[in-house]
Amino acid sequence: MKNNTQFHVNGIVIKEQSHGEQGKLLTVITEYNGVITVNAKNARKISAGYLKSTQVFAYSNMLLYNKNGFYTLLEAELNNDFYSLREDIETFAFATYACETVAAVTTEGEDGKTLLSFLLNTLFICGKNVLPVSQQKAIFEFRLAVLCGFLPELEYCQFCGEPLDSIKNKSFDLSEGAICCTACTAEEGENPLSWKPISDGCYKALRHIAFAQGAKLYAFRTDENTLRELGEITEKYLLPRLEKKIKSLEFFHSLEGKV
Ligand SMILES: [Zn+2]
């Protein structure tokens, strides 16, 4: 990106802070420039033309001015304000977590088109309120891990080579990212503590999340127990692979059992 130029870019605001008398500093995940900080002068003035575009979760086409790597918002055309995400505390907590996590795997100057589009789909489904939040979170975590290059071996046992869908008792090594027959892990003298037994339903859900195309990603139903197991696995699988601590996860968990 050349310095001292104006350019248009699609982006979603993931954080807003007061800045100066009437302005805001926005953290924005963009299509082509990764995560950037944008100075939105007068964004707290009711007369500001881009008022709605400077709020958290707002997705807009922005006209930015880049001066030596400092970005100023000149104009914005709102595509979606995702307002419904603010109407329920659990939904809001998950959406905040999703934004912070995607930002953690995106860096400035990087082409973020795939991740931005994944985040938009996540927020869109979340705002529709058609799936339990815990299921959305599990889908988000595992698919994000796959998008970041952490697809575990889901087809065959790495020890005996048998197709995993024909094996009844399976275990998942979360640190290595492999699912194997439970019998093989014992035979191979693997440390049983690092292998977590997983149910068939959970295995099928993981495969679905890893490979489903388009809107089918969100089109699966599962029972409560499987969902709990799935959620535990996806969070434990994703988090150690991120280089940053995700602060908003604590807030999300603090709501559990309360909403
Ligand atoms: Zn095996």
PDB file of C-alpha atoms and ligand atoms in Angstrom:
ATOM      1  CA  MET A   1       0.000   0.000   0.000  1.00  0.00           C
ATOM      2  CA  LYS A   2       1.465   3.331  -1.103  1.00  0.00           C
ATOM      3  CA  ASN A   3       1.744   6.087   1.468  1.00  0.00           C
ATOM      4  CA  ASN A   4      -0.291   9.282   1.313  1.00  0.00           C
ATOM      5  CA  THR A   5      -3.055   7.787  -0.779  1.00  0.00           C
ATOM      6  CA  GLN A   6      -6.813   7.380  -0.584  1.00  0.00           C
ATOM      7  CA  PHE A   7      -8.341   3.985  -1.138  1.00  0.00           C
ATOM      8  CA  HIS A   8     -11.575   2.046  -0.634  1.00  0.00           C
ATOM      9  CA  VAL A   9     -11.686  -1.128   1.408  1.00  0.00           C
ATOM     10  CA  ASN A  10     -14.362  -3.326   3.002  1.00  0.00           C
ATOM     11  CA  GLY A  11     -13.912  -3.727   6.722  1.00  0.00           C
ATOM     12  CA  ILE A  12     -15.584  -4.617   9.988  1.00  0.00           C
ATOM     13  CA  VAL A  13     -15.084  -2.619  13.197  1.00  0.00           C
ATOM     14  CA  ILE A  14     -14.076  -4.935  16.027  1.00  0.00           C
ATOM     15  CA  LYS A  15     -13.180  -2.309  18.637  1.00  0.00           C
ATOM     16  CA  GLU A  16     -13.958   1.371  19.212  1.00  0.00           C
ATOM     17  CA  GLN A  17     -12.275   3.746  21.645  1.00  0.00           C
ATOM     18  CA  SER A  18     -12.875   7.441  22.314  1.00  0.00           C
ATOM     19  CA  HIS A  19     -10.169   9.572  20.791  1.00  0.00           C
ATOM     20  CA  GLY A  20      -9.711  13.316  21.206  1.00  0.00           C
ATOM     21  CA  GLU A  21     -12.718  15.564  21.782  1.00  0.00           C
ATOM     22  CA  GLN A  22     -15.184  13.971  19.433  1.00  0.00           C
ATOM     23  CA  GLY A  23     -13.388  11.236  17.580  1.00  0.00           C
ATOM     24  CA  LYS A  24     -12.840   7.492  17.800  1.00  0.00           C
ATOM     25  CA  LEU A  25      -9.986   5.126  17.181  1.00  0.00           C
ATOM     26  CA  LEU A  26     -11.311   2.034  15.452  1.00  0.00           C
ATOM     27  CA  THR A  27      -9.741  -1.381  15.130  1.00  0.00           C
ATOM     28  CA  VAL A  28     -10.849  -2.704  11.755  1.00  0.00           C
ATOM     29  CA  ILE A  29     -10.417  -6.091  10.074  1.00  0.00           C
ATOM     30  CA  THR A  30     -10.137  -5.284   6.386  1.00  0.00           C
ATOM     31  CA  GLU A  31     -10.333  -7.222   3.174  1.00  0.00           C
ATOM     32  CA  TYR A  32      -6.835  -6.465   1.876  1.00  0.00           C
ATOM     33  CA  ASN A  33      -4.891  -4.782   4.671  1.00  0.00           C
ATOM     34  CA  GLY A  34      -5.402  -7.154   7.603  1.00  0.00           C
ATOM     35  CA  VAL A  35      -6.118  -5.527  10.965  1.00  0.00           C
ATOM     36  CA  ILE A  36      -5.578  -1.762  11.037  1.00  0.00           C
ATOM     37  CA  THR A  37      -6.227   1.167  13.374  1.00  0.00           C
ATOM     38  CA  VAL A  38      -8.328   3.910  11.852  1.00  0.00           C
ATOM     39  CA  ASN A  39      -8.774   7.419  13.151  1.00  0.00           C
ATOM     40  CA  ALA A  40     -12.408   8.478  12.747  1.00  0.00           C
ATOM     41  CA  LYS A  41     -12.490  12.192  13.500  1.00  0.00           C
ATOM     42  CA  ASN A  42     -15.832  13.543  14.714  1.00  0.00           C
ATOM     43  CA  ALA A  43     -17.241  10.007  14.934  1.00  0.00           C
ATOM     44  CA  ARG A  44     -19.002  10.901  18.188  1.00  0.00           C
ATOM     45  CA  LYS A  45     -20.795  13.861  16.639  1.00  0.00           C
ATOM     46  CA  ILE A  46     -24.414  13.140  15.789  1.00  0.00           C
ATOM     47  CA  SER A  47     -23.913  14.951  12.483  1.00  0.00           C
ATOM     48  CA  ALA A  48     -21.075  12.652  11.392  1.00  0.00           C
ATOM     49  CA  GLY A  49     -22.079  11.008   8.111  1.00  0.00           C
ATOM     50  CA  TYR A  50     -20.371   7.777   9.045  1.00  0.00           C
ATOM     51  CA  LEU A  51     -21.736   7.524  12.605  1.00  0.00           C
ATOM     52  CA  LYS A  52     -23.207   4.002  12.201  1.00  0.00           C
ATOM     53  CA  SER A  53     -20.101   2.716  10.452  1.00  0.00           C
ATOM     54  CA  THR A  54     -17.920   3.509  13.453  1.00  0.00           C
ATOM     55  CA  GLN A  55     -19.698   1.182  15.883  1.00  0.00           C
ATOM     56  CA  VAL A  56     -18.569  -2.296  16.874  1.00  0.00           C
ATOM     57  CA  PHE A  57     -19.624  -5.018  14.356  1.00  0.00           C
ATOM     58  CA  ALA A  58     -20.417  -2.428  11.638  1.00  0.00           C
ATOM     59  CA  TYR A  59     -19.384  -3.711   8.221  1.00  0.00           C
ATOM     60  CA  SER A  60     -18.779  -0.947   5.699  1.00  0.00           C
ATOM     61  CA  ASN A  61     -17.018   0.052   2.538  1.00  0.00           C
ATOM     62  CA  MET A  62     -14.585   2.651   3.835  1.00  0.00           C
ATOM     63  CA  LEU A  63     -12.706   5.406   2.064  1.00  0.00           C
ATOM     64  CA  LEU A  64      -9.431   5.719   3.966  1.00  0.00           C
ATOM     65  CA  TYR A  65      -6.492   8.051   3.751  1.00  0.00           C
ATOM     66  CA  ASN A  66      -3.152   6.453   4.450  1.00  0.00           C
ATOM     67  CA  LYS A  67      -0.414   8.767   5.675  1.00  0.00           C
ATOM     68  CA  ASN A  68       2.765   6.898   6.549  1.00  0.00           C
ATOM     69  CA  GLY A  69       0.827   3.913   7.838  1.00  0.00           C
ATOM     70  CA  PHE A  70      -1.705   5.986   9.814  1.00  0.00           C
ATOM     71  CA  TYR A  71      -5.234   5.604   8.501  1.00  0.00           C
ATOM     72  CA  THR A  72      -7.959   8.231   8.635  1.00  0.00           C
ATOM     73  CA  LEU A  73     -11.581   7.546   7.785  1.00  0.00           C
ATOM     74  CA  LEU A  74     -12.889   9.940   5.126  1.00  0.00           C
ATOM     75  CA  GLU A  75     -16.211   8.337   4.193  1.00  0.00           C
ATOM     76  CA  ALA A  76     -18.048   5.069   4.825  1.00  0.00           C
ATOM     77  CA  GLU A  77     -20.951   3.279   3.225  1.00  0.00           C
ATOM     78  CA  LEU A  78     -22.617   0.915   5.694  1.00  0.00           C
ATOM     79  CA  ASN A  79     -23.273  -2.621   4.391  1.00  0.00           C
ATOM     80  CA  ASN A  80     -24.563  -4.147   7.633  1.00  0.00           C
ATOM     81  CA  ASP A  81     -24.554  -2.877  11.222  1.00  0.00           C
ATOM     82  CA  PHE A  82     -25.288  -6.360  12.684  1.00  0.00           C
ATOM     83  CA  TYR A  83     -27.372  -4.555  15.244  1.00  0.00           C
ATOM     84  CA  SER A  84     -29.161  -7.718  16.409  1.00  0.00           C
ATOM     85  CA  LEU A  85     -25.862  -8.993  17.861  1.00  0.00           C
ATOM     86  CA  ARG A  86     -26.233  -6.402  20.610  1.00  0.00           C
ATOM     87  CA  GLU A  87     -29.702  -7.492  21.661  1.00  0.00           C
ATOM     88  CA  ASP A  88     -28.688 -10.604  23.574  1.00  0.00           C
ATOM     89  CA  ILE A  89     -25.761 -10.720  26.011  1.00  0.00           C
ATOM     90  CA  GLU A  90     -24.617 -14.252  25.124  1.00  0.00           C
ATOM     91  CA  THR A  91     -24.778 -13.505  21.393  1.00  0.00           C
ATOM     92  CA  PHE A  92     -22.872 -10.271  21.979  1.00  0.00           C
ATOM     93  CA  ALA A  93     -20.202 -12.101  24.013  1.00  0.00           C
ATOM     94  CA  PHE A  94     -19.749 -14.739  21.311  1.00  0.00           C
ATOM     95  CA  ALA A  95     -19.613 -12.141  18.494  1.00  0.00           C
ATOM     96  CA  THR A  96     -16.985 -10.170  20.448  1.00  0.00           C
ATOM     97  CA  TYR A  97     -14.972 -13.357  20.986  1.00  0.00           C
ATOM     98  CA  ALA A  98     -15.222 -14.249  17.271  1.00  0.00           C
ATOM     99  CA  CYS A  99     -13.994 -10.776  16.247  1.00  0.00           C
ATOM    100  CA  GLU A 100     -11.085 -10.799  18.698  1.00  0.00           C
ATOM    101  CA  THR A 101     -10.050 -14.306  17.653  1.00  0.00           C
ATOM    102  CA  VAL A 102     -10.110 -13.536  13.923  1.00  0.00           C
ATOM    103  CA  ALA A 103      -8.097 -10.375  14.630  1.00  0.00           C
ATOM    104  CA  ALA A 104      -5.557 -12.508  16.520  1.00  0.00           C
ATOM    105  CA  VAL A 105      -4.883 -14.625  13.436  1.00  0.00           C
ATOM    106  CA  THR A 106      -4.793 -11.679  11.014  1.00  0.00           C
ATOM    107  CA  THR A 107      -1.888  -9.258  10.797  1.00  0.00           C
ATOM    108  CA  GLU A 108      -1.543  -5.796   9.263  1.00  0.00           C
ATOM    109  CA  GLY A 109      -0.793  -5.732   5.577  1.00  0.00           C
ATOM    110  CA  GLU A 110      -2.005  -9.287   5.056  1.00  0.00           C
ATOM    111  CA  ASP A 111      -4.743 -10.232   2.592  1.00  0.00           C
ATOM    112  CA  GLY A 112      -7.600 -11.069   4.940  1.00  0.00           C
ATOM    113  CA  LYS A 113     -10.357 -11.802   2.423  1.00  0.00           C
ATOM    114  CA  THR A 114     -10.999 -15.427   3.453  1.00  0.00           C
ATOM    115  CA  LEU A 115     -10.955 -14.671   7.169  1.00  0.00           C
ATOM    116  CA  LEU A 116     -13.114 -11.564   6.784  1.00  0.00           C
ATOM    117  CA  SER A 117     -15.680 -13.484   4.787  1.00  0.00           C
ATOM    118  CA  PHE A 118     -15.665 -16.285   7.387  1.00  0.00           C
ATOM    119  CA  LEU A 119     -16.182 -13.728  10.168  1.00  0.00           C
ATOM    120  CA  LEU A 120     -19.046 -12.102   8.258  1.00  0.00           C
ATOM    121  CA  ASN A 121     -20.773 -15.470   7.794  1.00  0.00           C
ATOM    122  CA  THR A 122     -20.264 -16.207  11.490  1.00  0.00           C
ATOM    123  CA  LEU A 123     -21.820 -12.890  12.544  1.00  0.00           C
ATOM    124  CA  PHE A 124     -24.638 -13.255  10.030  1.00  0.00           C
ATOM    125  CA  ILE A 125     -25.654 -16.698  11.348  1.00  0.00           C
ATOM    126  CA  CYS A 126     -25.152 -15.505  14.923  1.00  0.00           C
ATOM    127  CA  GLY A 127     -27.472 -12.531  14.367  1.00  0.00           C
ATOM    128  CA  LYS A 128     -30.193 -14.811  12.979  1.00  0.00           C
ATOM    129  CA  ASN A 129     -30.274 -16.771  16.210  1.00  0.00           C
ATOM    130  CA  VAL A 130     -31.090 -20.091  14.506  1.00  0.00           C
ATOM    131  CA  LEU A 131     -28.473 -22.258  16.258  1.00  0.00           C
ATOM    132  CA  PRO A 132     -27.487 -22.565  19.921  1.00  0.00           C
ATOM    133  CA  VAL A 133     -24.596 -20.182  20.644  1.00  0.00           C
ATOM    134  CA  SER A 134     -22.521 -23.134  21.898  1.00  0.00           C
ATOM    135  CA  GLN A 135     -22.879 -24.815  18.494  1.00  0.00           C
ATOM    136  CA  GLN A 136     -21.935 -21.633  16.646  1.00  0.00           C
ATOM    137  CA  LYS A 137     -18.879 -21.305  18.861  1.00  0.00           C
ATOM    138  CA  ALA A 138     -17.765 -24.900  18.194  1.00  0.00           C
ATOM    139  CA  ILE A 139     -18.245 -24.464  14.437  1.00  0.00           C
ATOM    140  CA  PHE A 140     -16.363 -21.172  14.535  1.00  0.00           C
ATOM    141  CA  GLU A 141     -13.414 -22.547  16.511  1.00  0.00           C
ATOM    142  CA  PHE A 142     -12.813 -25.709  14.556  1.00  0.00           C
ATOM    143  CA  ARG A 143     -13.370 -24.189  11.111  1.00  0.00           C
ATOM    144  CA  LEU A 144     -11.078 -21.282  11.979  1.00  0.00           C
ATOM    145  CA  ALA A 145      -8.363 -23.761  13.035  1.00  0.00           C
ATOM    146  CA  VAL A 146      -8.789 -25.530   9.674  1.00  0.00           C
ATOM    147  CA  LEU A 147      -8.673 -22.200   7.769  1.00  0.00           C
ATOM    148  CA  CYS A 148      -5.431 -21.364   9.591  1.00  0.00           C
ATOM    149  CA  GLY A 149      -3.855 -24.623   8.404  1.00  0.00           C
ATOM    150  CA  PHE A 150      -4.518 -26.850  11.418  1.00  0.00           C
ATOM    151  CA  LEU A 151      -6.622 -29.580   9.845  1.00  0.00           C
ATOM    152  CA  PRO A 152      -6.083 -32.711  11.966  1.00  0.00           C
ATOM    153  CA  GLU A 153      -5.943 -36.165  10.410  1.00  0.00           C
ATOM    154  CA  LEU A 154      -9.624 -37.105  10.255  1.00  0.00           C
ATOM    155  CA  GLU A 155      -9.645 -39.917   7.702  1.00  0.00           C
ATOM    156  CA  TYR A 156      -7.332 -42.713   8.800  1.00  0.00           C
ATOM    157  CA  CYS A 157      -5.703 -43.952  11.989  1.00  0.00           C
ATOM    158  CA  GLN A 158      -2.040 -42.961  11.800  1.00  0.00           C
ATOM    159  CA  PHE A 159      -0.998 -46.245  13.405  1.00  0.00           C
ATOM    160  CA  CYS A 160      -2.983 -48.985  11.642  1.00  0.00           C
ATOM    161  CA  GLY A 161      -4.215 -47.008   8.603  1.00  0.00           C
ATOM    162  CA  GLU A 162      -7.846 -48.117   9.031  1.00  0.00           C
ATOM    163  CA  PRO A 163     -10.527 -45.611   7.955  1.00  0.00           C
ATOM    164  CA  LEU A 164     -11.659 -43.871  11.142  1.00  0.00           C
ATOM    165  CA  ASP A 165     -15.367 -43.979  10.333  1.00  0.00           C
ATOM    166  CA  SER A 166     -15.230 -47.778  10.568  1.00  0.00           C
ATOM    167  CA  ILE A 167     -13.610 -47.716  14.045  1.00  0.00           C
ATOM    168  CA  LYS A 168     -15.893 -47.737  17.071  1.00  0.00           C
ATOM    169  CA  ASN A 169     -13.600 -46.376  19.814  1.00  0.00           C
ATOM    170  CA  LYS A 170     -11.583 -43.355  18.780  1.00  0.00           C
ATOM    171  CA  SER A 171      -9.328 -40.898  20.594  1.00  0.00           C
ATOM    172  CA  PHE A 172      -8.181 -37.411  19.673  1.00  0.00           C
ATOM    173  CA  ASP A 173      -4.683 -36.159  20.418  1.00  0.00           C
ATOM    174  CA  LEU A 174      -5.369 -32.450  20.751  1.00  0.00           C
ATOM    175  CA  SER A 175      -1.733 -31.400  20.843  1.00  0.00           C
ATOM    176  CA  GLU A 176      -0.657 -33.383  17.778  1.00  0.00           C
ATOM    177  CA  GLY A 177      -3.937 -32.987  15.901  1.00  0.00           C
ATOM    178  CA  ALA A 178      -4.705 -36.617  15.091  1.00  0.00           C
ATOM    179  CA  ILE A 179      -7.606 -38.979  15.695  1.00  0.00           C
ATOM    180  CA  CYS A 180      -6.761 -42.679  16.051  1.00  0.00           C
ATOM    181  CA  CYS A 181      -8.238 -45.978  17.222  1.00  0.00           C
ATOM    182  CA  THR A 182      -8.153 -46.035  21.024  1.00  0.00           C
ATOM    183  CA  ALA A 183      -6.773 -49.608  20.823  1.00  0.00           C
ATOM    184  CA  CYS A 184      -3.846 -48.454  18.670  1.00  0.00           C
ATOM    185  CA  THR A 185      -2.850 -45.627  21.004  1.00  0.00           C
ATOM    186  CA  ALA A 186      -2.602 -48.159  23.865  1.00  0.00           C
ATOM    187  CA  GLU A 187      -0.699 -50.650  21.720  1.00  0.00           C
ATOM    188  CA  GLU A 188       1.733 -47.977  20.553  1.00  0.00           C
ATOM    189  CA  GLY A 189       2.481 -47.063  24.170  1.00  0.00           C
ATOM    190  CA  GLU A 190       1.137 -43.521  23.723  1.00  0.00           C
ATOM    191  CA  ASN A 191       0.583 -41.454  26.852  1.00  0.00           C
ATOM    192  CA  PRO A 192      -3.148 -41.934  27.503  1.00  0.00           C
ATOM    193  CA  LEU A 193      -3.336 -38.501  29.176  1.00  0.00           C
ATOM    194  CA  SER A 194      -2.786 -36.670  25.922  1.00  0.00           C
ATOM    195  CA  TRP A 195      -5.464 -38.696  24.122  1.00  0.00           C
ATOM    196  CA  LYS A 196      -9.081 -37.767  24.693  1.00  0.00           C
ATOM    197  CA  PRO A 197     -11.705 -40.405  23.816  1.00  0.00           C
ATOM    198  CA  ILE A 198     -14.271 -38.981  21.416  1.00  0.00           C
ATOM    199  CA  SER A 199     -17.759 -40.208  20.613  1.00  0.00           C
ATOM    200  CA  ASP A 200     -18.850 -41.088  17.112  1.00  0.00           C
ATOM    201  CA  GLY A 201     -21.252 -38.151  17.056  1.00  0.00           C
ATOM    202  CA  CYS A 202     -18.485 -35.734  17.958  1.00  0.00           C
ATOM    203  CA  TYR A 203     -16.166 -37.236  15.320  1.00  0.00           C
ATOM    204  CA  LYS A 204     -18.862 -36.853  12.657  1.00  0.00           C
ATOM    205  CA  ALA A 205     -19.487 -33.244  13.702  1.00  0.00           C
ATOM    206  CA  LEU A 206     -15.762 -32.441  13.452  1.00  0.00           C
ATOM    207  CA  ARG A 207     -15.618 -33.929   9.963  1.00  0.00           C
ATOM    208  CA  HIS A 208     -18.674 -31.960   8.942  1.00  0.00           C
ATOM    209  CA  ILE A 209     -17.208 -28.693  10.254  1.00  0.00           C
ATOM    210  CA  ALA A 210     -13.868 -29.339   8.552  1.00  0.00           C
ATOM    211  CA  PHE A 211     -15.236 -30.133   5.100  1.00  0.00           C
ATOM    212  CA  ALA A 212     -18.785 -28.731   4.658  1.00  0.00           C
ATOM    213  CA  GLN A 213     -19.170 -26.267   1.787  1.00  0.00           C
ATOM    214  CA  GLY A 214     -21.007 -22.939   1.919  1.00  0.00           C
ATOM    215  CA  ALA A 215     -24.123 -22.667   4.075  1.00  0.00           C
ATOM    216  CA  LYS A 216     -24.058 -26.447   4.779  1.00  0.00           C
ATOM    217  CA  LEU A 217     -21.430 -25.656   7.412  1.00  0.00           C
ATOM    218  CA  TYR A 218     -24.222 -24.537   9.737  1.00  0.00           C
ATOM    219  CA  ALA A 219     -26.728 -27.195   8.695  1.00  0.00           C
ATOM    220  CA  PHE A 220     -26.269 -29.956  11.196  1.00  0.00           C
ATOM    221  CA  ARG A 221     -28.087 -30.900  14.355  1.00  0.00           C
ATOM    222  CA  THR A 222     -26.666 -32.722  17.317  1.00  0.00           C
ATOM    223  CA  ASP A 223     -27.774 -33.627  20.835  1.00  0.00           C
ATOM    224  CA  GLU A 224     -26.807 -31.685  23.947  1.00  0.00           C
ATOM    225  CA  ASN A 225     -24.192 -34.156  25.223  1.00  0.00           C
ATOM    226  CA  THR A 226     -22.388 -34.315  21.901  1.00  0.00           C
ATOM    227  CA  LEU A 227     -22.486 -30.546  21.667  1.00  0.00           C
ATOM    228  CA  ARG A 228     -20.891 -30.189  25.101  1.00  0.00           C
ATOM    229  CA  GLU A 229     -18.164 -32.677  24.140  1.00  0.00           C
ATOM    230  CA  LEU A 230     -17.633 -30.947  20.783  1.00  0.00           C
ATOM    231  CA  GLY A 231     -17.360 -27.505  22.391  1.00  0.00           C
ATOM    232  CA  GLU A 232     -14.767 -28.693  24.870  1.00  0.00           C
ATOM    233  CA  ILE A 233     -12.665 -30.222  22.102  1.00  0.00           C
ATOM    234  CA  THR A 234     -12.844 -27.295  19.660  1.00  0.00           C
ATOM    235  CA  GLU A 235     -11.860 -24.727  22.297  1.00  0.00           C
ATOM    236  CA  LYS A 236      -8.978 -26.866  23.579  1.00  0.00           C
ATOM    237  CA  TYR A 237      -7.846 -27.494  20.019  1.00  0.00           C
ATOM    238  CA  LEU A 238      -7.890 -23.884  18.819  1.00  0.00           C
ATOM    239  CA  LEU A 239      -6.659 -21.839  21.779  1.00  0.00           C
ATOM    240  CA  PRO A 240      -3.102 -23.228  22.145  1.00  0.00           C
ATOM    241  CA  ARG A 241      -2.626 -22.670  18.412  1.00  0.00           C
ATOM    242  CA  LEU A 242      -3.257 -18.928  18.707  1.00  0.00           C
ATOM    243  CA  GLU A 243      -0.312 -16.753  19.623  1.00  0.00           C
ATOM    244  CA  LYS A 244      -2.410 -14.384  21.728  1.00  0.00           C
ATOM    245  CA  LYS A 245      -4.623 -14.729  24.765  1.00  0.00           C
ATOM    246  CA  ILE A 246      -8.238 -13.999  23.856  1.00  0.00           C
ATOM    247  CA  LYS A 247      -9.517 -11.780  26.640  1.00  0.00           C
ATOM    248  CA  SER A 248     -13.184 -11.825  25.647  1.00  0.00           C
ATOM    249  CA  LEU A 249     -13.367 -15.618  26.144  1.00  0.00           C
ATOM    250  CA  GLU A 250     -13.355 -15.070  29.892  1.00  0.00           C
ATOM    251  CA  PHE A 251     -16.398 -12.832  29.598  1.00  0.00           C
ATOM    252  CA  PHE A 252     -18.153 -15.435  27.446  1.00  0.00           C
ATOM    253  CA  HIS A 253     -17.497 -18.163  30.029  1.00  0.00           C
ATOM    254  CA  SER A 254     -18.531 -15.889  32.897  1.00  0.00           C
ATOM    255  CA  LEU A 255     -22.054 -15.893  31.432  1.00  0.00           C
ATOM    256  CA  GLU A 256     -22.372 -19.680  31.338  1.00  0.00           C
ATOM    257  CA  GLY A 257     -25.117 -20.919  33.549  1.00  0.00           C
ATOM    258  CA  LYS A 258     -26.367 -17.354  34.019  1.00  0.00           C
ATOM    259  CA  VAL A 259     -28.174 -16.781  30.727  1.00  0.00           C
TER     260      VAL A 259
HETATM  261 ZN    ZN B   1      -5.624 -47.805  14.494  1.00  0.00          ZN
END
